[in-house]
Amino acid sequence: MPRAERRSRALVWGASLAALAAATALMLAFRADLDKAHFALVYLLIVLGGSAAGGRALGLTIAGLAFLAFDYLFLPPYYTLIIANPLDWFVLVTFLVSSVIAAQLLTRAQERAAEARRRTEEVERLAALGAETLNAGSAEDSLAAIASVIRATLGVERCEVYAREGAAAGLRPVARAGGDGTDGTVGATSLVAWVAEHGAPATESMDGTARVSAGAGAPAWPDLAGVRVLVAPLRVRDRTVGVLRVESPRGIALAPGQREFLSALEYYAALGVERLRLAAEAEHSAALREADRLKGALLAAVSHDLRTPLTTIKALAHGIGADGAAPGDARAASIEEEADRLARVVGDLLELSKLAGGALQFRLELNTADDLLGAVLQRVAGIAAGRELRVSTEPAGALLVGRFDLVHALRALGNLVENAIKYSPPSSAIDLSARQDGDTLAFTVADRGPGVPERERERIFDPFYRPPNVPPDVGGTGLGLTIARGLAEAQGGTVTCRPRAGGGSIFELRLPAAERRPA
C-alpha cells in the first residue's frame, strides 16, 4: 500500500475513534437525562459514519467498542459489564446486531457504487478509445492511442505493441506508451519472440524469473502475483497477429473487473495490428495497380507508335525485293518477314493493353458454331502447312447456336489452334470439336504435343510466360493464350487446359450458348 494511502487511512481511523470517544464523554455528562434509545442511536450514527469513511473493518471495530461502552457506562450497574435487567440484554444485542448489519449493508452499497463507477470509467475509456481509433489518421496512430489507454488502465510504466510479420514470426514494434522513449529490440526480449511463436502468454517475476503458459488457448491474463512484465499474444480469428508487452517495476496488479476490461482492450490492440497489416497490403496493391496501369498505358502507346514505321519498313522491303536490282536485295524477303513478325507482336501488345483497359467493344450476337469453326480453319490455313485438322460437332450435324462476338471469338479460338500447331509434332493431327454443354458452347482443341505439367496449367495463361521445356525457336509472343482467355472472359466464357489421354493437351473455350434451333 502506498505511503500516502496508509496515512489517509490512519487519519480516518483516528478521527472515527475520536468521534466515538467524544460522543461517549458527552452522553456520560448527560446520562441521567438520556434514555437507552438515545445512546443506541448516537452510537449507531457513529458506526455508520465510520463504515462510510473507513469501510467494513472500521465500522465493525466501532460497533464492538460502542457495545462495550454502552454496557459499561450506560446500563446499570454502571462501570461493570454485568447486566441486571434482562431487558437490557435485548437492547444491547439489538444494538450490536443493528450496528453490524448497518455496517455490512453500507459497505456493500459502497462497493457496488465503486464497481459501478469503475464500470462507467471503463465504458468511457472504451468510448474514448473507439473515438480516438476512428479519428486516427493512420493505423499507427490508433495503435498508439490503444497503448496509451492500456498503460493508463493498468497504471504501468510501459506498454508496447509488436506486429508479427510473416510465417517466420518476425516482429517489429509498432506502438509504445511510456518508458524512456528508447527503441526496444525484439531480439533482446526473448519472451516476446516466444509468445509470438507459441501464441500463449508469459510473465517475468520481480526477480527476473520467466514463466510461460502451457500453450495456445491459455488465459490471456494469467496469475500476476509478483509479476513485473506481462507478455500476451494478440489474436484475430485464431491467428497470432502481434504481441502486447506491459512492464511495471512496482509490479502489476489487476482486479477481476480490470482483467475483463483489459481483455477487451487486448482485442482492440489485435484489431489495430490487423488493420496495420491490411493497410500495408492495400498500399502494396494500390502500387501494383498503378504500376500495371502505367505498364498498360506504355504498351498501348509504344504499340500504336510502332505500327507506322513497321508498315513503312515492310513496304520498302517489299519494293526492294520486287526490283531485285542490287545483290543485297535477296535479304529484303527476310526484312519483310521479320517486319510481319514484329507487327504481330505489336498487334498482340496493343490488343492486350486494350483488353486490360476495357477498351475493346463486344457485340454479343447469335452466331453458330459452324461459322466460327469455318472461320478458324480459314485463318490458320496459312500456318497449318498441310497439317491435318479434324473438325467435328457433337452430336454430328447439330446446329449449335451461341451468343458471342464472332470476331473476338475467332481470335480466341484461332490462338488456341495456332498454339496447338506450334507445340505438336508435324505428323500429328489436331482435333477441333464443338458441343453444347448446358448453357455453354464448348470448343475443344486437342493436340499430341508434350503436354503441360499440372503446376504450369495456370501459369501458361500469364503474359509472356513460356514453360521451361519449350525451345526458344518455337515462335510467338507469349501472349496468345493470355489474349484468348481475356477475350473469352470478357464475353462471359472461359478458357482452360487439361491433359489428353495418350499424351498431349486439350484446350477448351467455353462461350454462352443460345437455345437449340432446328437445322
Short mmCIF file of C-alpha atoms in Angstrom, two decimals:
data_model
loop_
_atom_site.label_atom_id
_atom_site.label_comp_id
_atom_site.label_asym_id
_atom_site.label_seq_id
_atom_site.Cartn_x
_atom_site.Cartn_y
_atom_site.Cartn_z
CA MET A 1 0.00 0.00 0.00
CA PRO A 2 1.44 3.43 -0.89
CA ARG A 3 2.57 5.67 1.97
CA ALA A 4 0.01 8.39 1.23
CA GLU A 5 -2.84 5.87 1.29
CA ARG A 6 -1.66 4.45 4.63
CA ARG A 7 -1.53 7.93 6.09
CA SER A 8 -5.04 8.76 4.91
CA ARG A 9 -6.36 5.50 6.34
CA ALA A 10 -4.79 6.22 9.70
CA LEU A 11 -6.36 9.68 9.81
CA VAL A 12 -9.82 8.23 9.13
CA TRP A 13 -9.43 5.65 11.91
CA GLY A 14 -8.17 8.27 14.33
CA ALA A 15 -10.99 10.69 13.55
CA SER A 16 -13.65 7.97 13.89
CA LEU A 17 -12.31 6.73 17.24
CA ALA A 18 -12.04 10.31 18.45
CA ALA A 19 -15.66 10.92 17.49
CA LEU A 20 -16.65 7.78 19.41
CA ALA A 21 -14.78 8.98 22.49
CA ALA A 22 -16.21 12.50 22.30
CA ALA A 23 -19.78 11.24 21.89
CA THR A 24 -19.31 8.86 24.82
CA ALA A 25 -17.99 11.64 27.05
CA LEU A 26 -20.83 13.98 26.08
CA MET A 27 -23.51 11.35 26.70
CA LEU A 28 -21.87 10.42 30.00
CA ALA A 29 -22.24 14.01 31.17
CA PHE A 30 -25.99 13.90 30.50
CA ARG A 31 -26.51 10.24 31.35
CA ALA A 32 -29.27 10.97 33.85
CA ASP A 33 -31.32 12.94 31.29
CA LEU A 34 -31.00 10.47 28.40
CA ASP A 35 -32.74 7.21 27.63
CA LYS A 36 -31.20 3.94 26.39
CA ALA A 37 -32.58 4.58 22.90
CA HIS A 38 -30.64 7.83 22.76
CA PHE A 39 -27.37 6.07 23.49
CA ALA A 40 -28.11 3.39 20.88
CA LEU A 41 -29.00 5.92 18.17
CA VAL A 42 -25.90 8.06 18.75
CA TYR A 43 -23.61 5.04 18.67
CA LEU A 44 -25.37 3.72 15.57
CA LEU A 45 -24.74 7.04 13.79
CA ILE A 46 -21.05 6.84 14.65
CA VAL A 47 -20.92 3.24 13.36
CA LEU A 48 -22.50 4.31 10.06
CA GLY A 49 -20.13 7.24 9.72
CA GLY A 50 -17.10 5.08 10.40
CA SER A 51 -18.27 2.46 7.89
CA ALA A 52 -18.82 5.13 5.26
CA ALA A 53 -15.41 6.70 5.85
CA GLY A 54 -13.21 3.68 6.55
CA GLY A 55 -15.03 0.62 5.34
CA ARG A 56 -16.26 -2.57 6.93
CA ALA A 57 -13.32 -3.12 9.28
CA LEU A 58 -13.62 0.32 10.87
CA GLY A 59 -17.40 0.04 11.17
CA LEU A 60 -17.23 -3.31 12.96
CA THR A 61 -14.47 -2.05 15.25
CA ILE A 62 -16.55 0.97 16.30
CA ALA A 63 -19.59 -1.29 16.76
CA GLY A 64 -17.64 -3.53 19.13
CA LEU A 65 -16.24 -0.60 21.15
CA ALA A 66 -19.65 1.06 21.30
CA PHE A 67 -21.16 -2.22 22.52
CA LEU A 68 -18.68 -2.35 25.40
CA ALA A 69 -19.09 1.34 26.23
CA PHE A 70 -22.87 1.03 26.16
CA ASP A 71 -22.79 -1.86 28.61
CA TYR A 72 -20.07 -0.43 30.87
CA LEU A 73 -21.21 3.19 31.11
CA PHE A 74 -24.92 3.39 30.35
CA LEU A 75 -26.55 0.16 31.63
CA PRO A 76 -26.87 -0.35 35.40
CA PRO A 77 -25.00 -1.37 37.36
CA TYR A 78 -22.58 1.22 35.95
CA TYR A 79 -18.87 0.67 35.40
CA THR A 80 -19.31 -3.10 35.20
CA LEU A 81 -20.14 -5.49 32.39
CA ILE A 82 -22.88 -7.08 34.48
CA ILE A 83 -26.46 -6.53 33.24
CA ALA A 84 -29.09 -6.52 35.97
CA ASN A 85 -32.23 -6.13 33.89
CA PRO A 86 -32.84 -8.97 31.36
CA LEU A 87 -34.50 -6.48 29.02
CA ASP A 88 -31.20 -4.64 28.76
CA TRP A 89 -29.76 -7.74 27.12
CA PHE A 90 -32.35 -7.34 24.38
CA VAL A 91 -31.45 -3.66 23.94
CA LEU A 92 -27.73 -4.36 23.88
CA VAL A 93 -27.90 -7.31 21.48
CA THR A 94 -30.31 -5.46 19.22
CA PHE A 95 -27.91 -2.53 19.09
CA LEU A 96 -24.96 -4.77 18.25
CA VAL A 97 -26.83 -6.69 15.54
CA SER A 98 -28.19 -3.47 14.04
CA SER A 99 -24.72 -1.93 14.01
CA VAL A 100 -23.16 -4.94 12.33
CA ILE A 101 -25.91 -5.21 9.71
CA ALA A 102 -25.79 -1.47 9.03
CA ALA A 103 -22.01 -1.57 8.61
CA GLN A 104 -22.27 -4.56 6.27
CA LEU A 105 -25.04 -3.05 4.15
CA LEU A 106 -23.36 0.32 3.90
CA THR A 107 -20.02 -1.24 2.94
CA ARG A 108 -21.70 -3.45 0.34
CA ALA A 109 -23.52 -0.45 -1.12
CA GLN A 110 -20.24 1.45 -1.27
CA GLU A 111 -18.55 -1.46 -3.01
CA ARG A 112 -21.31 -1.66 -5.57
CA ALA A 113 -21.17 2.08 -6.13
CA ALA A 114 -17.39 1.87 -6.57
CA GLU A 115 -17.81 -1.02 -9.01
CA ALA A 116 -20.41 0.95 -10.93
CA ARG A 117 -18.02 3.91 -11.10
CA ARG A 118 -15.26 1.64 -12.36
CA ARG A 119 -17.56 0.19 -14.99
CA THR A 120 -18.58 3.70 -16.02
CA GLU A 121 -14.93 4.69 -16.31
CA GLU A 122 -14.23 1.56 -18.37
CA VAL A 123 -17.11 2.34 -20.73
CA GLU A 124 -15.94 5.93 -21.01
CA ARG A 125 -12.42 4.76 -21.77
CA LEU A 126 -13.67 2.30 -24.37
CA ALA A 127 -15.79 5.02 -25.93
CA ALA A 128 -12.82 7.39 -25.93
CA LEU A 129 -10.63 4.66 -27.36
CA GLY A 130 -13.16 3.94 -30.10
CA ALA A 131 -13.41 7.64 -30.93
CA GLU A 132 -9.63 8.05 -30.99
CA THR A 133 -9.26 4.94 -33.12
CA LEU A 134 -11.86 6.13 -35.63
CA ASN A 135 -10.41 9.63 -35.71
CA ALA A 136 -6.82 8.43 -36.02
CA GLY A 137 -5.28 9.33 -39.33
CA SER A 138 -3.41 6.05 -39.63
CA ALA A 139 -3.24 2.60 -38.16
CA GLU A 140 -0.08 3.58 -36.27
CA ASP A 141 -1.91 6.46 -34.56
CA SER A 142 -4.78 4.21 -33.49
CA LEU A 143 -2.33 1.67 -32.04
CA ALA A 144 -0.55 4.44 -30.13
CA ALA A 145 -3.91 5.51 -28.65
CA ILE A 146 -4.68 1.92 -27.64
CA ALA A 147 -1.26 1.54 -25.98
CA SER A 148 -1.83 4.76 -24.03
CA VAL A 149 -5.24 3.61 -22.78
CA ILE A 150 -3.86 0.22 -21.71
CA ARG A 151 -0.99 1.91 -19.86
CA ALA A 152 -3.37 4.29 -18.08
CA THR A 153 -5.79 1.49 -17.18
CA LEU A 154 -3.07 -0.74 -15.74
CA GLY A 155 -1.11 2.04 -14.13
CA VAL A 156 2.10 0.55 -15.53
CA GLU A 157 5.23 2.35 -16.62
CA ARG A 158 5.49 0.98 -20.17
CA CYS A 159 3.19 -0.59 -22.77
CA GLU A 160 4.43 -1.88 -26.12
CA VAL A 161 2.66 -3.42 -29.11
CA TYR A 162 4.54 -5.59 -31.62
CA ALA A 163 3.27 -6.67 -35.03
CA ARG A 164 4.07 -10.10 -36.40
CA GLU A 165 5.38 -10.16 -39.94
CA GLY A 166 5.23 -13.35 -41.99
CA ALA A 167 5.24 -17.00 -41.02
CA ALA A 168 8.78 -16.74 -39.65
CA ALA A 169 7.41 -14.84 -36.62
CA GLY A 170 9.41 -11.72 -37.40
CA LEU A 171 8.38 -8.89 -35.09
CA ARG A 172 8.63 -5.13 -35.15
CA PRO A 173 7.46 -2.57 -32.56
CA VAL A 174 4.51 -0.56 -33.88
CA ALA A 175 3.29 1.31 -30.77
CA ARG A 176 4.75 2.34 -27.44
CA ALA A 177 3.42 4.30 -24.45
CA GLY A 178 5.57 5.36 -21.51
CA GLY A 179 9.13 4.35 -20.78
CA ASP A 180 12.24 6.30 -21.58
CA GLY A 181 11.43 6.61 -25.29
CA THR A 182 14.31 4.41 -26.45
CA ASP A 183 13.71 1.86 -29.15
CA GLY A 184 13.35 -1.61 -27.77
CA THR A 185 14.72 -4.58 -29.69
CA VAL A 186 12.76 -7.78 -30.09
CA GLY A 187 15.91 -9.88 -30.05
CA ALA A 188 16.70 -8.70 -26.52
CA THR A 189 13.25 -9.71 -25.30
CA SER A 190 13.09 -13.45 -25.75
CA LEU A 191 9.66 -13.63 -24.10
CA VAL A 192 8.14 -11.54 -26.88
CA ALA A 193 9.52 -13.88 -29.55
CA TRP A 194 8.36 -16.94 -27.58
CA VAL A 195 4.81 -15.59 -27.19
CA ALA A 196 4.65 -14.74 -30.90
CA GLU A 197 5.72 -18.24 -31.84
CA HIS A 198 3.56 -20.23 -29.40
CA GLY A 199 0.53 -17.92 -29.11
CA ALA A 200 0.46 -18.23 -25.30
CA PRO A 201 1.04 -15.60 -22.57
CA ALA A 202 4.19 -15.35 -20.46
CA THR A 203 5.32 -13.33 -17.44
CA GLU A 204 8.53 -12.16 -15.80
CA SER A 205 8.69 -12.03 -12.00
CA MET A 206 10.25 -9.31 -9.87
CA ASP A 207 13.41 -11.42 -9.53
CA GLY A 208 13.73 -11.82 -13.33
CA THR A 209 12.34 -15.37 -13.49
CA ALA A 210 10.30 -16.05 -16.63
CA ARG A 211 7.13 -18.14 -16.56
CA VAL A 212 5.34 -19.36 -19.67
CA SER A 213 1.87 -20.82 -20.11
CA ALA A 214 1.04 -24.32 -21.28
CA GLY A 215 0.25 -23.30 -24.84
CA ALA A 216 -2.24 -21.61 -27.14
CA GLY A 217 -5.67 -21.16 -25.63
CA ALA A 218 -4.32 -20.37 -22.15
CA PRO A 219 -5.89 -17.39 -20.31
CA ALA A 220 -4.77 -14.09 -21.75
CA TRP A 221 -4.11 -12.69 -18.26
CA PRO A 222 -2.55 -15.37 -16.02
CA ASP A 223 -1.74 -15.16 -12.31
CA LEU A 224 0.04 -11.84 -11.83
CA ALA A 225 1.25 -12.22 -8.25
CA GLY A 226 4.75 -10.76 -8.06
CA VAL A 227 4.87 -10.05 -11.81
CA ARG A 228 6.59 -7.02 -13.27
CA VAL A 229 6.38 -7.89 -17.02
CA LEU A 230 3.38 -9.40 -18.79
CA VAL A 231 3.55 -10.51 -22.44
CA ALA A 232 0.28 -11.59 -24.09
CA PRO A 233 -0.47 -12.70 -27.67
CA LEU A 234 -2.78 -10.60 -29.84
CA ARG A 235 -5.07 -12.95 -31.74
CA VAL A 236 -7.59 -12.39 -34.52
CA ARG A 237 -9.56 -15.35 -35.89
CA ASP A 238 -7.27 -17.86 -34.12
CA ARG A 239 -4.17 -16.22 -35.65
CA THR A 240 -1.46 -14.56 -33.61
CA VAL A 241 -1.02 -11.19 -35.32
CA GLY A 242 1.10 -9.49 -32.69
CA VAL A 243 2.25 -9.28 -29.08
CA LEU A 244 1.35 -6.95 -26.20
CA ARG A 245 4.01 -6.27 -23.55
CA VAL A 246 3.41 -4.28 -20.34
CA GLU A 247 6.02 -3.55 -17.69
CA SER A 248 5.93 -2.05 -14.19
CA PRO A 249 8.88 -2.18 -11.76
CA ARG A 250 6.41 -1.90 -8.85
CA GLY A 251 4.50 -4.97 -10.00
CA ILE A 252 1.28 -5.49 -11.94
CA ALA A 253 -1.97 -5.92 -10.02
CA LEU A 254 -5.35 -6.44 -11.67
CA ALA A 255 -8.78 -6.74 -10.15
CA PRO A 256 -11.19 -9.25 -11.76
CA GLY A 257 -13.11 -6.43 -13.45
CA GLN A 258 -9.89 -4.99 -14.83
CA ARG A 259 -8.98 -8.35 -16.34
CA GLU A 260 -12.21 -8.44 -18.34
CA PHE A 261 -11.74 -4.82 -19.41
CA LEU A 262 -8.16 -5.45 -20.44
CA SER A 263 -9.20 -8.48 -22.45
CA ALA A 264 -11.39 -6.12 -24.49
CA LEU A 265 -8.50 -3.67 -24.83
CA GLU A 266 -6.26 -6.53 -25.91
CA TYR A 267 -8.71 -7.38 -28.69
CA TYR A 268 -8.72 -3.70 -29.69
CA ALA A 269 -4.93 -3.90 -29.97
CA ALA A 270 -5.18 -7.09 -32.05
CA LEU A 271 -7.62 -5.39 -34.41
CA GLY A 272 -5.26 -2.42 -34.62
CA VAL A 273 -2.36 -4.67 -35.63
CA GLU A 274 -4.57 -6.41 -38.19
CA ARG A 275 -5.65 -3.02 -39.54
CA LEU A 276 -1.99 -2.09 -39.87
CA ARG A 277 -1.32 -5.23 -41.90
CA LEU A 278 -4.35 -4.68 -44.12
CA ALA A 279 -3.35 -1.05 -44.69
CA ALA A 280 0.13 -2.16 -45.78
CA GLU A 281 -1.36 -4.74 -48.15
CA ALA A 282 -3.77 -2.15 -49.54
CA GLU A 283 -0.90 0.26 -50.21
CA HIS A 284 1.06 -2.52 -51.90
CA SER A 285 -1.96 -3.48 -54.03
CA ALA A 286 -2.53 0.15 -54.97
CA ALA A 287 1.11 0.45 -56.02
CA LEU A 288 0.81 -2.72 -58.12
CA ARG A 289 -2.39 -1.45 -59.75
CA GLU A 290 -0.76 1.85 -60.58
CA ALA A 291 2.30 0.09 -62.00
CA ASP A 292 0.04 -2.16 -64.06
CA ARG A 293 -1.91 0.86 -65.31
CA LEU A 294 1.30 2.63 -66.32
CA LYS A 295 2.57 -0.54 -67.97
CA GLY A 296 -0.65 -0.88 -69.96
CA ALA A 297 -0.52 2.77 -70.97
CA LEU A 298 3.10 2.37 -72.04
CA LEU A 299 2.37 -0.77 -74.04
CA ALA A 300 -0.56 0.90 -75.77
CA ALA A 301 1.48 3.99 -76.63
CA VAL A 302 4.52 2.05 -77.84
CA SER A 303 2.41 -0.41 -79.84
CA HIS A 304 0.47 2.37 -81.51
CA ASP A 305 3.61 4.35 -82.37
CA LEU A 306 5.40 1.29 -83.78
CA ARG A 307 2.73 0.42 -86.32
CA THR A 308 3.51 3.26 -88.76
CA PRO A 309 7.29 2.66 -89.01
CA LEU A 310 6.72 -1.09 -89.31
CA THR A 311 4.34 -0.54 -92.21
CA THR A 312 6.92 1.71 -93.87
CA ILE A 313 9.72 -0.83 -93.35
CA LYS A 314 7.59 -3.63 -94.82
CA ALA A 315 6.63 -1.53 -97.85
CA LEU A 316 10.25 -0.59 -98.54
CA ALA A 317 11.44 -4.19 -98.15
CA HIS A 318 8.70 -5.41 -100.46
CA GLY A 319 9.66 -2.78 -103.02
CA ILE A 320 13.34 -3.73 -102.86
CA GLY A 321 12.54 -7.40 -103.23
CA ALA A 322 10.31 -6.70 -106.23
CA ASP A 323 13.01 -4.72 -108.02
CA GLY A 324 15.74 -7.30 -107.38
CA ALA A 325 18.40 -4.95 -108.84
CA ALA A 326 21.08 -4.94 -106.17
CA PRO A 327 22.96 -8.00 -104.90
CA GLY A 328 21.75 -7.38 -101.33
CA ASP A 329 18.12 -7.33 -102.33
CA ALA A 330 17.78 -11.07 -101.63
CA ARG A 331 17.63 -10.20 -97.94
CA ALA A 332 14.61 -7.99 -98.47
CA ALA A 333 12.34 -11.01 -98.00
CA SER A 334 13.88 -11.64 -94.57
CA ILE A 335 13.33 -8.00 -93.65
CA GLU A 336 9.72 -8.23 -94.71
CA GLU A 337 9.21 -11.49 -92.81
CA GLU A 338 10.68 -10.08 -89.61
CA ALA A 339 8.62 -6.94 -90.05
CA ASP A 340 5.49 -9.08 -90.23
CA ARG A 341 6.55 -10.92 -87.09
CA LEU A 342 7.22 -7.68 -85.24
CA ALA A 343 3.88 -6.35 -86.44
CA ARG A 344 2.16 -9.37 -84.87
CA VAL A 345 3.96 -8.69 -81.60
CA VAL A 346 2.89 -5.07 -81.69
CA GLY A 347 -0.68 -6.09 -82.51
CA ASP A 348 -0.77 -8.54 -79.60
CA LEU A 349 0.58 -5.92 -77.21
CA LEU A 350 -1.97 -3.37 -78.37
CA GLU A 351 -4.84 -5.82 -78.06
CA LEU A 352 -3.67 -6.94 -74.61
CA SER A 353 -3.49 -3.36 -73.38
CA LYS A 354 -6.96 -2.61 -74.75
CA LEU A 355 -8.32 -5.76 -73.18
CA ALA A 356 -6.81 -4.89 -69.79
CA GLY A 357 -8.11 -1.34 -70.02
CA GLY A 358 -11.61 -2.37 -71.09
CA ALA A 359 -11.29 -0.51 -74.39
CA LEU A 360 -12.41 -3.41 -76.61
CA GLN A 361 -16.01 -3.31 -77.79
CA PHE A 362 -18.01 -6.55 -77.93
CA ARG A 363 -21.13 -7.21 -79.97
CA LEU A 364 -22.83 -10.23 -78.46
CA GLU A 365 -24.99 -11.67 -81.21
CA LEU A 366 -26.41 -15.04 -82.21
CA ASN A 367 -23.74 -16.99 -84.12
CA THR A 368 -23.38 -20.66 -84.98
CA ALA A 369 -20.54 -22.94 -84.04
CA ASP A 370 -20.15 -23.95 -87.72
CA ASP A 371 -19.48 -20.33 -88.70
CA LEU A 372 -16.83 -20.00 -86.02
CA LEU A 373 -15.15 -23.31 -86.90
CA GLY A 374 -15.12 -22.47 -90.61
CA ALA A 375 -13.60 -19.04 -89.97
CA VAL A 376 -10.90 -20.61 -87.77
CA LEU A 377 -9.94 -23.08 -90.49
CA GLN A 378 -9.55 -20.23 -92.99
CA ARG A 379 -7.45 -18.22 -90.55
CA VAL A 380 -4.94 -20.99 -89.73
CA ALA A 381 -4.75 -22.38 -93.28
CA GLY A 382 -1.54 -20.46 -93.95
CA ILE A 383 0.38 -21.75 -90.91
CA ALA A 384 -1.09 -25.26 -90.92
CA ALA A 385 1.25 -26.21 -93.83
CA GLY A 386 -0.61 -29.39 -94.69
CA ARG A 387 -1.26 -30.27 -91.04
CA GLU A 388 -4.37 -32.46 -90.63
CA LEU A 389 -7.17 -30.61 -88.81
CA ARG A 390 -10.13 -32.83 -87.91
CA VAL A 391 -13.31 -30.89 -87.21
CA SER A 392 -16.45 -32.35 -85.62
CA THR A 393 -19.60 -31.33 -83.77
CA GLU A 394 -21.47 -33.31 -81.12
CA PRO A 395 -23.96 -34.58 -81.98
CA ALA A 396 -22.96 -34.82 -85.61
CA GLY A 397 -24.79 -32.41 -87.88
CA ALA A 398 -26.37 -30.48 -84.95
CA LEU A 399 -26.84 -26.75 -85.31
CA LEU A 400 -25.15 -25.20 -82.26
CA VAL A 401 -26.00 -21.57 -81.64
CA GLY A 402 -24.31 -19.26 -79.18
CA ARG A 403 -24.43 -15.63 -78.16
CA PHE A 404 -20.94 -14.19 -78.63
CA ASP A 405 -18.87 -11.75 -80.67
CA LEU A 406 -17.77 -13.67 -83.76
CA VAL A 407 -14.64 -11.56 -84.41
CA HIS A 408 -13.26 -11.82 -80.88
CA ALA A 409 -14.31 -15.47 -80.51
CA LEU A 410 -12.46 -16.17 -83.79
CA ARG A 411 -9.34 -14.56 -82.35
CA ALA A 412 -9.59 -16.58 -79.12
CA LEU A 413 -10.20 -19.97 -80.78
CA GLY A 414 -7.66 -19.20 -83.50
CA ASN A 415 -4.99 -18.54 -80.87
CA LEU A 416 -5.70 -21.94 -79.31
CA VAL A 417 -5.39 -23.71 -82.68
CA GLU A 418 -2.18 -21.82 -83.55
CA ASN A 419 -0.76 -22.78 -80.16
CA ALA A 420 -1.54 -26.46 -80.85
CA ILE A 421 0.15 -26.24 -84.27
CA LYS A 422 3.31 -24.73 -82.75
CA TYR A 423 3.75 -27.25 -79.94
CA SER A 424 2.66 -30.55 -81.55
CA PRO A 425 4.67 -32.74 -83.98
CA PRO A 426 4.08 -32.01 -87.70
CA SER A 427 2.90 -35.56 -88.33
CA SER A 428 0.17 -35.49 -85.68
CA ALA A 429 -3.41 -34.40 -86.30
CA ILE A 430 -5.20 -31.69 -84.34
CA ASP A 431 -8.80 -32.34 -83.34
CA LEU A 432 -11.16 -29.37 -83.25
CA SER A 433 -14.66 -30.06 -81.93
CA ALA A 434 -17.75 -28.26 -80.66
CA ARG A 435 -20.61 -29.34 -78.44
CA GLN A 436 -23.28 -27.82 -76.25
CA ASP A 437 -22.85 -28.40 -72.52
CA GLY A 438 -25.74 -26.93 -70.58
CA ASP A 439 -25.85 -23.19 -71.14
CA THR A 440 -22.42 -23.01 -72.82
CA LEU A 441 -20.84 -23.97 -76.12
CA ALA A 442 -17.60 -25.88 -75.57
CA PHE A 443 -14.93 -25.70 -78.33
CA THR A 444 -12.01 -28.08 -77.72
CA VAL A 445 -8.60 -28.10 -79.38
CA ALA A 446 -6.78 -31.41 -78.76
CA ASP A 447 -3.15 -31.96 -79.77
CA ARG A 448 -0.43 -34.57 -79.31
CA GLY A 449 2.24 -32.20 -78.08
CA PRO A 450 4.44 -32.61 -74.97
CA GLY A 451 1.58 -31.66 -72.67
CA VAL A 452 1.52 -29.14 -69.86
CA PRO A 453 2.55 -30.17 -66.32
CA GLU A 454 -0.10 -29.61 -63.67
CA ARG A 455 1.88 -26.89 -61.94
CA GLU A 456 2.09 -24.95 -65.24
CA ARG A 457 -1.56 -25.17 -66.36
CA GLU A 458 -2.48 -21.78 -64.93
CA ARG A 459 0.85 -20.04 -65.43
CA ILE A 460 0.79 -20.57 -69.19
CA PHE A 461 -2.04 -18.03 -69.33
CA ASP A 462 0.17 -15.32 -67.79
CA PRO A 463 1.53 -12.69 -70.21
CA PHE A 464 4.94 -13.55 -71.75
CA TYR A 465 5.22 -16.77 -69.76
CA ARG A 466 6.96 -19.65 -71.51
CA PRO A 467 7.30 -23.11 -69.92
CA PRO A 468 10.89 -24.18 -69.15
CA ASN A 469 10.86 -27.10 -71.62
CA VAL A 470 9.78 -25.00 -74.63
CA PRO A 471 12.53 -24.45 -77.25
CA PRO A 472 13.34 -20.77 -77.93
CA ASP A 473 12.70 -21.04 -81.70
CA VAL A 474 9.05 -22.03 -81.41
CA GLY A 475 7.98 -18.50 -82.35
CA GLY A 476 5.09 -16.47 -80.96
CA THR A 477 4.92 -13.63 -78.48
CA GLY A 478 3.84 -15.45 -75.35
CA LEU A 479 0.53 -13.55 -75.40
CA GLY A 480 -1.72 -15.85 -77.43
CA LEU A 481 -3.18 -17.79 -74.51
CA THR A 482 -3.44 -14.65 -72.37
CA ILE A 483 -5.45 -12.88 -75.08
CA ALA A 484 -7.62 -15.94 -75.69
CA ARG A 485 -8.60 -16.19 -72.02
CA GLY A 486 -9.18 -12.44 -71.76
CA LEU A 487 -11.43 -12.37 -74.83
CA ALA A 488 -13.41 -15.36 -73.56
CA GLU A 489 -13.92 -13.96 -70.05
CA ALA A 490 -14.99 -10.59 -71.46
CA GLN A 491 -17.88 -12.43 -73.16
CA GLY A 492 -18.82 -14.47 -70.10
CA GLY A 493 -16.80 -17.54 -71.11
CA THR A 494 -13.66 -19.38 -70.00
CA VAL A 495 -10.50 -20.96 -71.37
CA THR A 496 -8.98 -23.96 -69.59
CA CYS A 497 -6.32 -26.58 -70.16
CA ARG A 498 -6.30 -30.25 -69.21
CA PRO A 499 -4.21 -33.29 -70.15
CA ARG A 500 -5.22 -35.53 -73.04
CA ALA A 501 -5.34 -39.29 -72.67
CA GLY A 502 -2.41 -40.82 -74.54
CA GLY A 503 -0.36 -37.62 -74.40
CA GLY A 504 -0.88 -34.02 -75.36
CA SER A 505 -3.20 -31.29 -74.16
CA ILE A 506 -6.82 -30.25 -74.58
CA PHE A 507 -7.60 -26.54 -74.55
CA GLU A 508 -11.27 -25.73 -74.12
CA LEU A 509 -13.02 -22.49 -74.96
CA ARG A 510 -16.49 -22.02 -73.48
CA LEU A 511 -18.89 -19.34 -74.69
CA PRO A 512 -22.51 -18.62 -73.75
CA ALA A 513 -24.97 -20.76 -75.71
CA ALA A 514 -28.38 -19.82 -77.07
CA GLU A 515 -31.35 -22.13 -77.32
CA ARG A 516 -31.04 -25.05 -79.72
CA ARG A 517 -32.56 -24.27 -83.08
CA PRO A 518 -33.70 -26.78 -85.74
CA ALA A 519 -31.39 -27.36 -88.71
#
